[in-house]
Amino acid sequence: MQITKENLTIIIVTIRSQNIIDDCLKSIDPEIKKIIVENSSDHKFIDSLENKYQNIKCFLTGQNLGMGSGNNFGIKKSNTRYVMILNPDTILKSNTLSQIFEISKNLEFSILSPLSDNKDYPNYKINKKELTNDNNTLFEVDQIDGYVMILDKKRFNENFFDEKIFMYLENDDLCLRVKKNNKKIYI
């Protein structure tokens, strides 16, 4: 199945991210559903987002759940097959989603991520081969960074991020479990 605007929800976990989230949200096609999980009790913040952007649902957790639990919260609130986990300080290029939609045709994956353009901080770990400069090539990798990752929810059996991991290693653990189950991660 191909990823489309209709079957994708973008999950953004925040904690008082008022100063950075606007650039992130402006980089997302307004037709795509977005779920904001705010790890606080800041009603004013989520009210401002809901008034400013379309196709957005905001939830307050009342406490800092961390990244894994916050993302699981958002994933459970989504009603699409695919979810994109996105950090609030990440800005998508104008063609990122259209390229993902195109490359996902007939692709079986558990996790898919666009290639970061930051050469000093790649968003992947790979075992056997190095990436080339061809940005249109799909590569199977062992692990990707969690600041932007698309999950095919049907391949996880409701077993997403380990909620015992508060932050930083939750995406490493998820990738490790995917690989142990012989499922695919692509960048």
XYZ file of C-alpha atoms in Angstrom:
187
model
C 0.000 0.000 0.000
C 1.232 3.485 -0.817
C 1.466 6.314 1.702
C -0.842 9.195 0.794
C -2.091 12.409 2.390
C -5.237 10.549 3.396
C -3.620 7.596 5.192
C -0.860 9.503 7.037
C -0.958 11.297 10.377
C 1.990 13.279 11.658
C 2.640 12.935 15.409
C 4.584 15.712 17.121
C 5.416 15.412 20.826
C 6.142 18.756 22.449
C 6.916 20.273 25.791
C 6.578 24.028 25.746
C 7.744 24.217 22.122
C 5.988 27.486 21.243
C 9.194 29.057 19.917
C 10.016 26.318 17.404
C 6.895 24.454 16.298
C 5.519 27.030 13.854
C 8.300 26.482 11.305
C 7.740 22.734 11.575
C 3.967 22.984 11.081
C 4.333 25.432 8.172
C 6.535 22.875 6.393
C 3.724 20.264 6.443
C 1.002 20.153 3.795
C -2.113 21.567 5.535
C -4.236 18.711 4.154
C -2.309 16.129 6.200
C -3.613 15.237 9.648
C -1.447 16.292 12.559
C -1.592 15.281 16.223
C 0.252 17.352 18.802
C 0.910 15.696 22.158
C 1.839 18.466 24.579
C 3.605 17.084 27.655
C 2.258 19.792 29.958
C -0.991 21.467 31.009
C -0.593 24.500 28.741
C -4.116 25.019 27.363
C -3.163 28.373 25.856
C -0.463 26.773 23.693
C -2.683 24.063 22.208
C -5.596 26.472 21.761
C -3.350 28.757 19.716
C -2.238 25.835 17.518
C -5.781 24.609 16.927
C -6.859 28.127 15.957
C -3.881 28.690 13.645
C -3.615 25.387 11.724
C -6.068 23.097 9.968
C -6.271 19.307 10.324
C -4.672 19.442 13.757
C -5.716 17.819 17.020
C -3.906 18.708 20.215
C -3.831 16.727 23.430
C -2.516 17.726 26.832
C -0.962 14.974 28.910
C -0.711 17.059 32.086
C 2.792 15.760 32.727
C 6.014 15.021 30.878
C 5.512 11.481 29.572
C 8.770 11.515 27.621
C 9.185 10.779 23.939
C 8.282 7.092 23.813
C 5.089 7.353 25.840
C 4.159 10.653 24.195
C 4.514 9.169 20.719
C 2.543 6.063 21.728
C -0.208 8.366 23.026
C -0.358 10.123 19.653
C -0.180 6.906 17.657
C -3.164 5.511 19.576
C -5.143 8.688 18.817
C -4.442 8.395 15.082
C -6.828 6.620 12.751
C -4.543 6.202 9.745
C -2.393 3.247 8.741
C 0.811 5.309 8.673
C 2.177 7.745 11.236
C 5.146 10.035 10.901
C 6.981 10.728 14.142
C 8.370 14.251 13.820
C 10.270 16.417 16.279
C 8.901 19.956 16.661
C 12.210 21.514 15.567
C 12.336 19.569 12.278
C 11.482 21.362 9.053
C 10.515 19.268 6.050
C 11.664 20.283 2.585
C 8.850 21.155 0.191
C 9.270 17.878 -1.746
C 9.934 15.514 1.185
C 6.432 14.133 1.519
C 5.770 13.886 -2.218
C 8.997 11.880 -2.602
C 7.970 9.614 0.281
C 4.546 9.099 -1.297
C 6.188 8.136 -4.589
C 8.867 5.824 -3.167
C 6.374 4.009 -0.932
C 4.502 2.479 -3.883
C 4.537 -1.298 -3.350
C 7.184 -0.974 -0.612
C 6.880 -3.260 2.387
C 8.462 -1.580 5.382
C 8.058 -1.194 9.102
C 9.959 2.096 9.330
C 10.764 4.570 6.565
C 12.611 7.874 6.853
C 13.778 10.600 4.491
C 17.516 11.110 4.280
C 18.766 14.000 6.397
C 20.643 16.683 4.500
C 22.892 17.307 7.505
C 26.088 15.469 6.528
C 27.595 16.001 9.996
C 24.618 14.331 11.658
C 23.214 11.520 9.499
C 19.929 10.042 10.646
C 20.835 6.408 9.983
C 23.175 3.583 10.912
C 24.072 1.063 8.256
C 26.149 -2.124 8.357
C 27.321 -3.201 4.937
C 27.272 -0.442 2.356
C 27.691 3.277 2.255
C 25.150 5.656 0.809
C 25.902 7.347 -2.479
C 25.023 10.906 -3.407
C 21.924 9.716 -5.244
C 19.026 11.105 -3.196
C 16.462 9.041 -5.099
C 17.813 5.686 -3.969
C 16.187 3.606 -1.292
C 18.539 1.981 1.241
C 17.846 -0.636 3.848
C 19.413 0.408 7.146
C 19.709 -1.039 10.626
C 18.609 2.012 12.531
C 17.357 5.569 12.046
C 17.132 8.544 14.330
C 13.696 9.201 15.731
C 13.323 12.854 14.797
C 11.587 11.822 11.569
C 10.331 8.285 10.999
C 7.251 6.831 9.358
C 5.767 3.713 10.901
C 3.429 1.256 9.206
C 1.172 0.637 12.215
C -0.021 -2.716 10.837
C 3.479 -4.158 11.255
C 3.764 -3.421 14.973
C 0.799 -5.205 16.599
C 0.261 -2.171 18.868
C 3.817 -2.658 20.197
C 5.416 0.684 19.407
C 7.854 2.548 21.674
C 8.957 1.012 24.986
C 7.428 3.330 27.586
C 10.101 2.441 30.134
C 12.569 4.404 28.001
C 11.910 8.073 28.711
C 14.015 9.674 25.960
C 16.972 9.272 23.564
C 17.060 5.487 23.186
C 13.391 4.786 22.483
C 13.946 4.893 18.710
C 17.079 2.690 18.953
C 15.068 0.094 20.853
C 12.235 0.234 18.306
C 14.642 -0.255 15.388
C 16.387 -3.123 17.176
C 13.060 -4.910 17.705
C 12.100 -4.357 14.061
C 15.369 -5.890 12.845
C 15.119 -8.817 15.284
C 11.733 -9.617 13.730
C 13.255 -9.564 10.224
C 11.260 -6.521 9.209
C 12.549 -3.704 7.033
C 13.819 -0.200 7.816
C 14.511 2.074 4.852
C 15.932 5.512 4.347
